């Protein structure tokens, strides 16, 4: 008598854990995980309240407009700075890098101006030329504090009172801030065709000093020019890009629908192709081994241990032992592949049949292919709301001023200060050159003390909503495809509007369960973000144990996140079928999969490989077509190709967009296959193929199983 391992015991007797009268997705359901649903609704209302509070206290002008040293906005309408939209730095040499500049932490006076300087000048030169021509002062004064009108004031007193900059340099606006106008001529960095300039303090400085002070700004300015050209390319080629993406949609749809005919051929061709490639590798290794062994005075008798470790890998290729090891390794791999195919050939056939059935199911329920659009819209709303709240929270509060010093050991550095009273303190005496400069927005109220906590709450709820949106899509698709599987006569018994019915059931009955599973995943993702933050902070630390511990935790939580995603996905499928709570559905799905662990492994790998192959094939094919088009290598339509600065801009856009579209289509297909697989396992445990309990699986699957069933029944007799 044969072993009963391939077919569940329920195949010959009563089912294990499922109701024998089960005939498809249950329609008479009750709400599950009601407490989680209530908490989820309360959290959403609280999230709306948080957004309202952040909107009341926040001020987007603090993000949109640059802020000068007195906390005033540059370019804001209805203020004295309405026509002064650019931020000017009195002494840019004191700024260490562009990050300091952009974050307004440069220890120098910052002033709103209407335009950037277009020439080199110093306060001393202005005073000298002012005697003969008043226009020098009229130009220079626009970079001085408003209201200052004493060009004869001594330089020492002007710099002490921060009335005017000691020098100005030719600049141009970038990110609404004045940066030196760097130009490279014949490999030499210049500003207004000069390589040096006077700093207004009696010294001649090199343009290199300006570059060091604004390190990275040159590349950013060049990037701005490149960005403008990229924008022009998009403007002239957007309709061709759109056409490429439409072609991708059509090809993806055709690929999925044709898998019912080509899945088996593709998979077996790939499997035998791998066997052939490994076989060729074995032959090549044997040929190299015999060639080296047959050469007189060769290194064929030298072993790897004789030469030790070598950085040049080619040295090992001259040894016969290397090729012998490779030949043995490949032979073992070949043998393992062949043995696995011999023993798992029926399971591979089942996986192929399920893939074909998935293609057929999508053909009957085409609306499922467009459900990712709803998911995309909901995710876009979540992301936009999270970003808006984050910006409003970050811009909450009043202007906070701190002491900015050019000295590293200033005892008053980063302490809060009052700009109106700063000149009366002894800070400038203890730390010469210190400035009371605007730092950020904050306050002393309870709300401002907990802004960081509110930002964390904002992030956690954002992750929860994103995971809930994805879970809702998975449960909806699972319910639709389960309706297809449990239709005894396909397509006659498939209910009308299965996608809408499934979506309604998921929202009406299982919001709490979906929220429960999403919250678990959100907590794990939140902890991973905290670990990434700690790892970033510890990069410069010398505590090897702490870094090792963080690395281990990151690895563990990465595995945990993927395991929870896998379990949640299958729990949502069982929930869509049986209408049970999250924990019950997760438990049923887990034990069902464990009872069929080999089938799960085979189907998972076969599906992943075929879908990856499809994504690469579609995006690669469309990318090749786009390459020939945008490089004018298709003679028939050469005149239609737009003139481009960079042909790779629309090309990469088409390739990336094609991959995303194919990924969206194949995600639906993967959910379909997973749902049909779980339904197939339930079908095996619930039904026995009799007239009273017929199978709901396809004829192909029934044919594969019936061969083994008949054989087993003969053995049993």
XYZ file of C-alpha atoms in Angstrom:
717
model
C 0.000 0.000 0.000
C 1.413 3.404 -0.958
C 2.119 6.190 1.557
C -0.580 8.857 2.041
C 1.650 11.915 1.986
C 0.746 13.550 -1.313
C -2.997 13.734 -0.661
C -4.323 14.975 2.712
C -6.034 12.389 4.930
C -9.290 14.262 4.393
C -9.113 13.045 0.818
C -10.324 9.689 2.008
C -12.284 10.704 5.058
C -13.611 13.720 6.895
C -11.953 17.113 6.393
C -9.574 18.438 9.010
C -10.484 21.928 10.086
C -13.050 23.124 7.601
C -16.770 22.813 7.267
C -17.680 20.037 4.777
C -20.688 22.055 3.656
C -18.456 24.926 2.621
C -19.169 26.003 -0.969
C -17.307 29.287 -1.404
C -16.897 32.711 0.172
C -19.384 33.217 2.975
C -21.815 36.086 2.342
C -23.670 36.053 5.673
C -20.869 37.496 7.790
C -20.465 39.361 11.054
C -18.077 42.193 11.854
C -14.675 40.958 12.997
C -12.212 42.560 15.432
C -14.688 45.279 16.347
C -12.416 46.708 19.069
C -9.623 47.235 16.540
C -12.116 48.877 14.192
C -13.180 51.312 16.929
C -9.546 52.102 17.788
C -8.759 52.588 14.095
C -11.620 55.050 13.644
C -10.584 56.943 16.803
C -6.996 57.131 15.550
C -8.161 58.491 12.185
C -10.232 61.152 13.960
C -7.211 61.945 16.119
C -5.064 62.144 12.999
C -7.480 64.663 11.535
C -7.351 66.605 14.828
C -3.539 66.526 14.722
C -3.612 67.925 11.204
C -5.980 70.687 12.345
C -3.763 71.628 15.308
C -0.646 71.569 13.140
C -2.404 73.748 10.567
C -3.387 76.269 13.271
C 0.102 76.499 14.787
C 2.140 75.936 11.636
C 3.055 78.468 9.013
C 4.087 77.237 5.575
C 5.691 80.604 4.887
C 8.508 79.439 7.145
C 9.204 76.685 4.631
C 8.413 78.521 1.389
C 10.271 81.765 2.108
C 13.885 82.202 3.278
C 14.216 83.893 6.662
C 16.739 86.612 7.510
C 18.659 87.063 10.764
C 15.669 88.810 12.354
C 13.192 86.032 11.506
C 11.523 88.022 8.719
C 10.387 86.334 5.512
C 12.014 87.251 2.210
C 9.574 87.928 -0.610
C 6.374 87.729 1.424
C 3.661 89.990 0.084
C 2.373 92.691 2.412
C 5.688 93.091 4.282
C 8.678 95.435 3.822
C 10.473 92.475 2.175
C 7.780 91.948 -0.476
C 10.191 92.922 -3.265
C 13.196 91.326 -1.595
C 12.841 87.600 -2.266
C 16.530 86.613 -2.085
C 18.642 85.996 1.007
C 22.084 87.647 1.089
C 24.977 86.636 3.388
C 27.189 89.423 4.718
C 30.306 87.247 4.813
C 29.891 83.997 2.947
C 33.464 83.013 3.824
C 32.218 82.148 7.306
C 29.857 79.533 5.925
C 31.362 76.067 6.048
C 29.259 74.191 3.478
C 25.977 74.422 1.549
C 24.102 72.406 4.166
C 24.852 75.160 6.654
C 23.648 77.771 4.213
C 20.408 76.068 3.330
C 19.593 75.417 6.988
C 20.258 79.084 7.862
C 22.946 78.191 10.373
C 25.734 80.271 8.848
C 27.336 82.494 11.557
C 26.986 85.744 9.625
C 24.281 88.367 9.204
C 21.611 87.387 6.666
C 19.612 90.045 4.828
C 16.733 90.040 2.342
C 17.641 91.732 -0.961
C 15.931 92.270 -4.295
C 18.893 91.066 -6.353
C 22.321 89.562 -5.841
C 25.576 91.543 -6.295
C 26.988 91.533 -9.824
C 30.497 92.900 -9.090
C 33.375 92.758 -6.644
C 33.433 95.621 -4.138
C 34.548 96.373 -0.582
C 33.278 98.881 1.936
C 36.685 100.609 1.904
C 36.630 100.976 -1.895
C 33.077 102.291 -1.721
C 34.088 104.943 0.825
C 36.992 106.054 -1.349
C 34.941 106.255 -4.575
C 31.964 107.833 -2.802
C 33.896 111.089 -2.561
C 33.797 111.397 -6.338
C 30.641 109.514 -7.340
C 27.568 108.978 -5.186
C 26.438 106.025 -7.324
C 28.944 103.730 -5.587
C 27.133 104.198 -2.294
C 23.687 103.894 -3.922
C 24.654 100.476 -5.252
C 26.410 99.264 -2.105
C 23.698 100.396 0.327
C 21.142 97.895 -1.035
C 23.216 95.197 0.673
C 23.291 97.057 3.994
C 20.727 97.005 6.770
C 17.544 98.956 5.955
C 17.744 102.483 7.282
C 21.532 102.692 7.362
C 22.608 105.856 5.500
C 26.051 106.833 6.749
C 28.673 105.893 4.155
C 31.328 107.845 6.085
C 31.064 105.638 9.178
C 34.370 103.888 9.874
C 34.807 100.298 8.730
C 35.505 99.082 12.256
C 32.248 100.520 13.594
C 30.256 99.335 10.558
C 31.494 95.756 11.017
C 30.982 95.943 14.785
C 27.366 97.075 14.396
C 26.780 94.764 11.415
C 25.527 97.640 9.292
C 27.084 96.572 5.985
C 29.138 93.683 4.635
C 32.886 94.192 4.396
C 32.756 92.973 0.773
C 30.397 91.791 -1.918
C 31.138 89.271 -4.664
C 29.372 88.577 -7.979
C 26.601 86.118 -7.182
C 23.489 84.581 -8.625
C 20.381 83.291 -6.856
C 20.019 79.607 -6.113
C 17.320 78.247 -3.795
C 16.438 81.924 -3.235
C 19.893 82.581 -1.778
C 22.892 84.466 -3.205
C 25.834 82.204 -4.007
C 29.108 83.137 -5.759
C 28.878 82.974 -9.548
C 31.523 80.310 -10.169
C 32.710 79.785 -13.743
C 35.445 77.373 -14.828
C 37.604 78.724 -17.653
C 40.311 76.523 -19.140
C 40.276 74.394 -16.017
C 40.619 77.379 -13.657
C 37.875 78.343 -11.232
C 36.951 82.019 -11.514
C 34.349 84.483 -10.328
C 33.714 87.321 -12.820
C 36.940 86.309 -14.620
C 38.987 86.811 -11.442
C 40.891 84.255 -9.414
C 41.411 86.466 -6.338
C 39.666 89.354 -4.600
C 39.891 91.689 -1.619
C 37.979 90.708 1.511
C 37.563 94.291 2.778
C 39.757 93.594 5.800
C 43.064 94.292 4.115
C 43.642 90.784 2.775
C 43.636 89.333 -0.738
C 41.754 86.065 -0.888
C 41.599 83.366 -3.529
C 38.454 82.294 -5.286
C 39.280 78.856 -3.879
C 38.299 80.225 -0.457
C 34.846 81.029 -1.805
C 34.594 77.578 -3.277
C 35.543 76.003 0.055
C 32.992 78.148 1.867
C 30.268 77.133 -0.585
C 31.517 73.632 -1.218
C 29.163 71.747 -3.512
C 27.245 74.800 -4.748
C 28.965 74.677 -8.139
C 27.704 71.179 -8.806
C 24.246 72.166 -7.580
C 24.163 75.104 -9.977
C 25.251 72.848 -12.817
C 22.545 70.424 -11.738
C 20.010 73.241 -12.045
C 21.033 73.784 -15.680
C 20.828 70.049 -16.321
C 17.404 70.068 -14.662
C 16.186 72.746 -17.047
C 17.345 70.687 -20.026
C 15.652 67.601 -18.591
C 12.442 69.600 -18.207
C 12.700 70.648 -21.863
C 13.158 67.011 -22.882
C 10.054 65.994 -20.939
C 8.085 68.843 -22.499
C 8.982 67.734 -26.029
C 8.684 63.958 -25.560
C 5.920 63.443 -22.990
C 3.409 62.095 -25.505
C 5.919 59.515 -26.775
C 6.643 58.501 -23.175
C 2.910 58.146 -22.585
C 2.625 56.004 -25.722
C 5.411 53.745 -24.441
C 3.622 53.284 -21.121
C 0.351 52.494 -22.898
C 2.195 49.862 -24.947
C 3.502 48.438 -21.671
C -0.037 48.170 -20.290
C -1.222 46.326 -23.398
C 1.785 43.992 -23.431
C 1.456 43.272 -19.679
C -2.213 42.434 -20.081
C -1.494 40.210 -23.079
C 1.355 38.481 -21.214
C -0.882 37.648 -18.258
C -3.729 36.427 -20.449
C -1.356 34.290 -22.547
C 0.214 32.635 -19.504
C -2.613 30.087 -19.568
C -1.030 28.783 -22.800
C 2.669 29.552 -22.265
C 3.317 29.120 -18.524
C 4.255 25.447 -18.838
C 6.387 25.922 -21.935
C 8.248 28.881 -20.420
C 8.931 27.130 -17.127
C 10.118 23.830 -18.618
C 12.291 25.657 -21.159
C 13.918 27.588 -18.327
C 14.397 24.472 -16.203
C 15.977 22.475 -19.029
C 17.969 25.547 -20.012
C 19.451 25.694 -16.516
C 20.221 21.971 -16.656
C 21.904 22.445 -20.044
C 23.963 25.430 -18.842
C 25.140 23.572 -15.735
C 25.915 20.519 -17.905
C 28.009 22.656 -20.216
C 29.827 24.035 -17.161
C 30.649 20.485 -16.040
C 32.000 19.627 -19.478
C 34.065 22.823 -19.665
C 35.547 22.232 -16.196
C 36.455 18.658 -17.182
C 38.069 19.903 -20.402
C 40.153 22.493 -18.557
C 41.090 19.931 -15.904
C 42.237 17.316 -18.428
C 44.103 19.944 -20.484
C 46.088 21.197 -17.477
C 46.803 17.670 -16.267
C 48.067 16.682 -19.720
C 50.488 19.580 -20.149
C 54.129 18.790 -19.309
C 55.833 21.137 -16.786
C 52.487 22.693 -15.992
C 50.945 23.746 -12.693
C 48.569 20.812 -12.817
C 50.112 19.146 -9.752
C 50.222 22.371 -7.715
C 47.415 22.614 -5.174
C 45.548 25.651 -3.888
C 47.114 25.256 -0.452
C 50.583 25.449 -2.043
C 50.067 28.968 -3.443
C 47.950 30.291 -0.551
C 45.787 33.384 -0.851
C 46.218 35.412 -4.047
C 44.452 38.670 -4.928
C 44.639 37.836 -8.651
C 41.928 35.250 -9.239
C 43.447 34.276 -12.589
C 46.252 32.485 -10.736
C 43.780 29.876 -9.477
C 42.488 29.282 -13.003
C 45.917 27.864 -13.904
C 45.495 25.057 -11.367
C 43.854 21.772 -12.275
C 42.587 21.424 -8.698
C 40.480 24.559 -9.143
C 38.700 23.108 -12.160
C 38.272 19.772 -10.380
C 36.543 21.510 -7.441
C 34.311 23.490 -9.796
C 33.433 20.342 -11.759
C 32.478 18.468 -8.588
C 30.438 21.420 -7.311
C 28.524 21.787 -10.567
C 27.962 18.038 -10.702
C 26.431 18.116 -7.233
C 24.212 21.055 -8.239
C 23.152 19.226 -11.417
C 22.341 16.077 -9.466
C 20.334 18.025 -6.881
C 18.304 19.769 -9.608
C 17.556 16.486 -11.374
C 16.601 14.700 -8.140
C 14.336 17.576 -7.110
C 12.636 17.505 -10.509
C 12.137 13.745 -10.299
C 10.502 13.872 -6.887
C 8.700 17.205 -7.271
C 7.629 16.930 -10.913
C 3.964 16.544 -9.961
C 4.087 19.589 -7.694
C 5.732 21.589 -10.458
C 2.884 20.522 -12.747
C 0.367 21.661 -10.096
C 2.140 25.025 -9.853
C 1.985 25.429 -13.629
C -1.703 24.506 -13.650
C -2.405 27.123 -10.947
C -0.518 29.746 -12.955
C -2.645 28.942 -15.985
C -5.778 29.028 -13.847
C -4.750 32.454 -12.529
C -4.484 33.766 -16.073
C -7.931 32.354 -16.837
C -9.417 33.942 -13.684
C -8.096 37.385 -14.596
C -9.537 36.921 -18.074
C -12.996 36.506 -16.525
C -12.571 39.319 -13.948
C -10.695 41.967 -15.953
C -11.683 44.753 -13.563
C -9.148 43.434 -11.033
C -6.301 44.659 -13.245
C -7.390 48.245 -12.689
C -7.846 48.013 -8.919
C -4.173 49.060 -8.343
C -5.241 52.516 -9.560
C -7.515 52.818 -6.501
C -4.666 51.658 -4.257
C -2.339 54.195 -5.878
C -4.807 57.049 -5.313
C -5.341 56.100 -1.653
C -1.587 55.810 -1.087
C -1.034 59.201 -2.739
C -3.610 60.748 -0.355
C -1.876 59.156 2.660
C 1.555 60.355 1.562
C 0.331 63.879 0.807
C -1.486 64.186 4.154
C 1.542 62.896 6.063
C 3.880 65.316 4.250
C 1.576 68.302 4.868
C 1.295 67.512 8.595
C 5.064 67.030 8.841
C 5.666 70.426 7.221
C 3.131 72.207 9.444
C 4.560 70.575 12.579
C 8.083 71.528 11.539
C 6.999 75.138 10.966
C 5.116 75.483 14.259
C 6.196 78.053 16.818
C 7.968 81.371 16.979
C 11.415 82.310 15.771
C 14.211 81.036 18.034
C 17.589 82.787 17.926
C 20.889 81.205 18.916
C 24.470 82.364 19.263
C 26.466 81.404 16.173
C 30.215 81.646 16.597
C 33.116 81.125 14.240
C 35.160 79.814 17.165
C 34.926 76.132 17.992
C 35.343 76.590 21.764
C 32.929 79.459 22.355
C 31.097 78.822 25.640
C 27.982 80.635 24.396
C 27.698 78.737 21.088
C 24.172 77.431 20.324
C 22.674 79.141 23.378
C 19.362 80.974 22.975
C 19.693 84.736 22.617
C 17.624 87.889 22.080
C 18.691 89.813 18.955
C 17.499 93.134 20.366
C 19.523 92.759 23.574
C 22.471 90.871 22.101
C 24.647 93.970 21.604
C 24.381 94.781 25.300
C 25.749 91.411 26.429
C 29.377 90.354 26.796
C 29.069 87.488 24.309
C 30.893 89.371 21.550
C 33.719 90.189 23.961
C 34.172 86.573 25.055
C 33.590 85.171 21.549
C 34.588 87.810 18.957
C 32.623 87.585 15.739
C 29.602 85.911 17.339
C 26.146 86.602 15.935
C 22.643 86.275 17.383
C 21.114 84.534 14.392
C 17.749 83.023 13.638
C 18.002 79.237 14.107
C 14.580 77.577 13.859
C 10.946 77.811 14.906
C 9.856 76.589 18.324
C 8.391 77.626 21.648
C 8.032 76.834 25.335
C 4.422 75.602 25.412
C 3.417 71.985 25.993
C 2.577 71.650 22.310
C 6.037 72.775 21.229
C 7.754 70.499 23.748
C 6.044 67.476 22.208
C 6.426 68.344 18.520
C 9.000 65.573 18.086
C 6.602 63.069 19.678
C 3.839 64.313 17.400
C 6.106 63.810 14.403
C 6.668 60.202 15.509
C 2.914 59.733 15.909
C 2.436 61.206 12.457
C 4.905 58.693 11.038
C 3.343 55.719 12.871
C -0.208 56.542 11.752
C 1.085 57.114 8.221
C 2.638 53.624 8.179
C -0.591 52.194 9.613
C -2.740 53.817 6.916
C -0.382 52.774 4.121
C -0.392 49.149 5.289
C -4.175 49.273 5.739
C -4.599 50.511 2.162
C -2.436 47.669 0.844
C -4.274 45.161 3.055
C -7.646 46.389 1.787
C -6.493 45.832 -1.778
C -5.223 42.334 -1.006
C -8.442 41.326 0.771
C -10.573 42.772 -2.026
C -8.681 40.950 -4.769
C -8.650 37.739 -2.745
C -12.425 37.841 -2.344
C -12.944 38.415 -6.066
C -10.659 35.556 -7.123
C -12.094 33.249 -4.450
C -15.544 33.874 -5.977
C -14.109 32.641 -9.266
C -12.554 29.487 -7.786
C -15.653 28.433 -5.847
C -17.897 28.733 -8.910
C -18.633 25.117 -9.828
C -19.475 26.000 -13.438
C -17.101 28.651 -14.759
C -17.963 31.277 -15.846
C -21.722 30.748 -15.435
C -21.637 30.575 -11.613
C -19.284 33.534 -11.123
C -21.294 36.222 -9.273
C -21.868 39.558 -10.940
C -19.500 42.405 -9.945
C -17.249 40.151 -7.827
C -14.679 42.903 -7.277
C -17.192 45.438 -5.964
C -18.901 42.804 -3.792
C -15.564 41.779 -2.310
C -14.597 45.399 -1.638
C -17.930 46.012 0.093
C -17.525 42.937 2.297
C -13.967 43.906 3.238
C -14.927 47.442 4.253
C -18.199 46.529 5.955
C -17.129 43.473 7.931
C -13.339 43.338 8.122
C -12.071 46.896 8.644
C -11.040 46.001 12.197
C -9.198 42.847 11.125
C -7.383 44.661 8.328
C -6.453 47.431 10.769
C -5.185 44.842 13.278
C -2.848 43.189 10.800
C -1.708 46.555 9.451
C -0.928 47.857 12.934
C 1.336 44.891 13.715
C 3.265 45.507 10.514
C 3.401 49.273 11.158
C 4.994 48.721 14.587
C 7.683 46.488 13.078
C 8.391 49.024 10.319
C 8.541 51.831 12.883
C 11.082 49.903 14.903
C 13.128 49.311 11.750
C 13.146 53.057 11.065
C 14.380 53.694 14.617
C 17.132 51.107 14.097
C 18.164 52.777 10.831
C 18.339 56.107 12.661
C 20.485 54.611 15.440
C 22.727 52.914 12.892
C 23.199 56.256 11.122
C 24.124 57.915 14.409
C 26.570 55.147 15.358
C 28.431 55.127 12.045
C 31.147 57.350 13.445
C 31.244 55.584 16.815
C 34.024 53.203 17.833
C 31.774 50.876 19.836
C 31.995 47.715 17.744
C 29.596 45.788 19.980
C 26.863 48.437 19.611
C 27.224 48.438 15.835
C 27.151 44.621 15.774
C 24.025 44.577 17.948
C 22.269 47.128 15.739
C 23.212 45.132 12.642
C 21.804 41.915 14.159
C 18.586 43.662 15.177
C 18.190 45.155 11.689
C 18.584 41.707 10.155
C 16.111 40.115 12.577
C 13.473 42.783 12.101
C 13.925 42.654 8.323
C 13.139 38.943 8.435
C 10.260 39.564 10.855
C 8.739 42.213 8.586
C 8.819 39.926 5.547
C 7.376 37.019 7.542
C 4.534 39.208 8.830
C 3.834 40.453 5.299
C 3.650 36.851 4.101
C 1.341 35.789 6.939
C -0.860 38.877 6.641
C -1.296 38.269 2.928
C -2.489 34.690 3.494
C -4.588 35.712 6.507
C -6.429 38.250 4.344
C -7.112 35.528 1.772
C -8.616 33.231 4.428
C -10.558 36.193 5.811
C -11.979 36.947 2.347
C -13.087 33.301 2.055
C -14.391 32.464 5.533
C -15.078 35.896 7.045
C -13.286 35.106 10.318
C -11.202 37.396 12.544
C -7.577 38.233 11.805
C -6.015 35.923 14.401
C -8.242 32.986 13.432
C -7.583 33.558 9.737
C -3.835 33.845 10.334
C -3.837 30.626 12.391
C -5.859 28.709 9.779
C -3.648 29.997 6.956
C -0.444 29.128 8.823
C -1.410 25.525 9.606
C -2.884 25.034 6.146
C 0.405 26.155 4.588
C 2.475 24.067 7.006
C 0.516 20.951 6.037
C 1.485 21.704 2.421
C 4.895 23.263 2.927
C 6.514 21.633 -0.126
C 3.730 22.781 -2.416
C 4.031 26.278 -0.931
C 7.780 26.417 -1.580
C 7.488 25.148 -5.150
C 4.588 27.434 -6.097
C 6.170 30.473 -4.445
C 9.473 30.100 -6.276
C 7.886 29.215 -9.602
C 5.528 32.207 -9.398
C 8.231 34.643 -8.290
C 10.553 33.504 -11.071
C 7.946 33.708 -13.827
C 6.725 37.127 -12.686
C 10.276 38.456 -12.429
C 10.970 37.109 -15.905
C 7.820 38.813 -17.170
C 8.728 42.169 -15.620
C 12.242 42.086 -17.058
C 11.000 40.874 -20.434
C 8.327 43.567 -20.766
C 10.329 46.518 -19.407
C 13.411 45.394 -21.365
C 11.508 44.979 -24.629
C 9.778 48.343 -24.342
C 13.115 49.885 -23.292
C 14.874 48.504 -26.394
C 12.076 49.832 -28.597
C 12.339 53.237 -26.898
C 16.131 53.235 -27.352
C 15.884 52.633 -31.091
C 13.175 55.283 -31.356
C 14.826 58.100 -29.380
C 18.252 57.462 -30.979
C 16.648 57.735 -34.460
C 17.551 54.177 -35.472
C 14.112 53.379 -36.876
C 14.239 54.785 -40.442
C 10.474 54.844 -40.976
C 9.746 57.332 -38.164
C 13.029 59.244 -37.867
C 11.335 62.560 -38.648
C 8.836 62.078 -35.805
C 11.535 61.866 -33.116
C 11.688 65.111 -31.085
C 14.961 66.988 -30.668
C 16.391 66.144 -27.235
C 19.235 67.334 -25.036
C 19.574 63.921 -23.393
C 17.913 60.950 -25.082
C 18.368 58.910 -21.884
C 15.803 61.085 -20.050
C 12.696 59.735 -21.843
C 14.408 56.355 -22.250
C 14.931 55.818 -18.506
C 11.461 57.201 -17.811
C 9.914 54.670 -20.188
C 11.942 51.779 -18.720
C 11.221 52.705 -15.098
C 7.559 53.448 -15.807
C 7.212 50.192 -17.743
C 8.625 48.234 -14.839
C 6.234 49.912 -12.389
C 3.229 49.236 -14.634
C 4.251 45.618 -15.141
C 4.823 45.337 -11.385
C 1.300 46.621 -10.739
C -0.268 44.168 -13.190
C 1.769 41.221 -11.933
C 1.001 42.025 -8.306
C -2.653 41.399 -9.147
C -1.647 38.184 -10.888
C 0.449 37.061 -7.890
C -2.472 37.746 -5.549
C -4.697 35.736 -7.881
C -2.342 32.742 -7.867
C -1.923 32.862 -4.068
C -5.689 33.009 -3.585
C -6.338 30.140 -5.978
C -3.607 28.132 -4.260
C -5.165 28.482 -0.812
C -8.594 27.726 -2.266
C -7.060 24.662 -3.922
C -5.659 23.447 -0.592
C -9.017 24.040 1.128
C -10.745 22.252 -1.739
C -8.542 19.198 -1.190
C -9.279 19.113 2.536
C -13.014 19.774 2.220
C -14.018 17.754 -0.821
C -13.235 14.265 -2.107
C -14.380 14.418 -5.710
C -17.652 12.563 -5.109
C -21.038 13.719 -6.366
C -21.914 14.936 -2.871
C -18.643 16.789 -2.415
C -17.247 17.580 -5.880
C -13.971 19.360 -6.459
C -14.087 23.009 -7.539
C -10.605 22.933 -9.063
C -9.981 23.085 -12.802
C -10.016 20.005 -14.997
C -6.225 20.145 -15.380
C -5.636 20.042 -11.628
C -8.284 17.355 -11.252
C -6.613 15.328 -13.990
C -3.202 15.598 -12.300
C -4.596 14.536 -8.921
C -6.887 11.843 -10.277
C -3.935 9.954 -11.719
C -2.407 9.664 -8.267
C -5.792 9.102 -6.574
C -6.705 6.217 -8.807
C -3.295 4.682 -8.280
C -3.605 5.047 -4.507
C -7.092 3.524 -4.474
C -5.788 0.526 -6.414
C -2.948 0.181 -3.928
C -5.451 0.439 -1.066
C -7.506 -2.412 -2.510
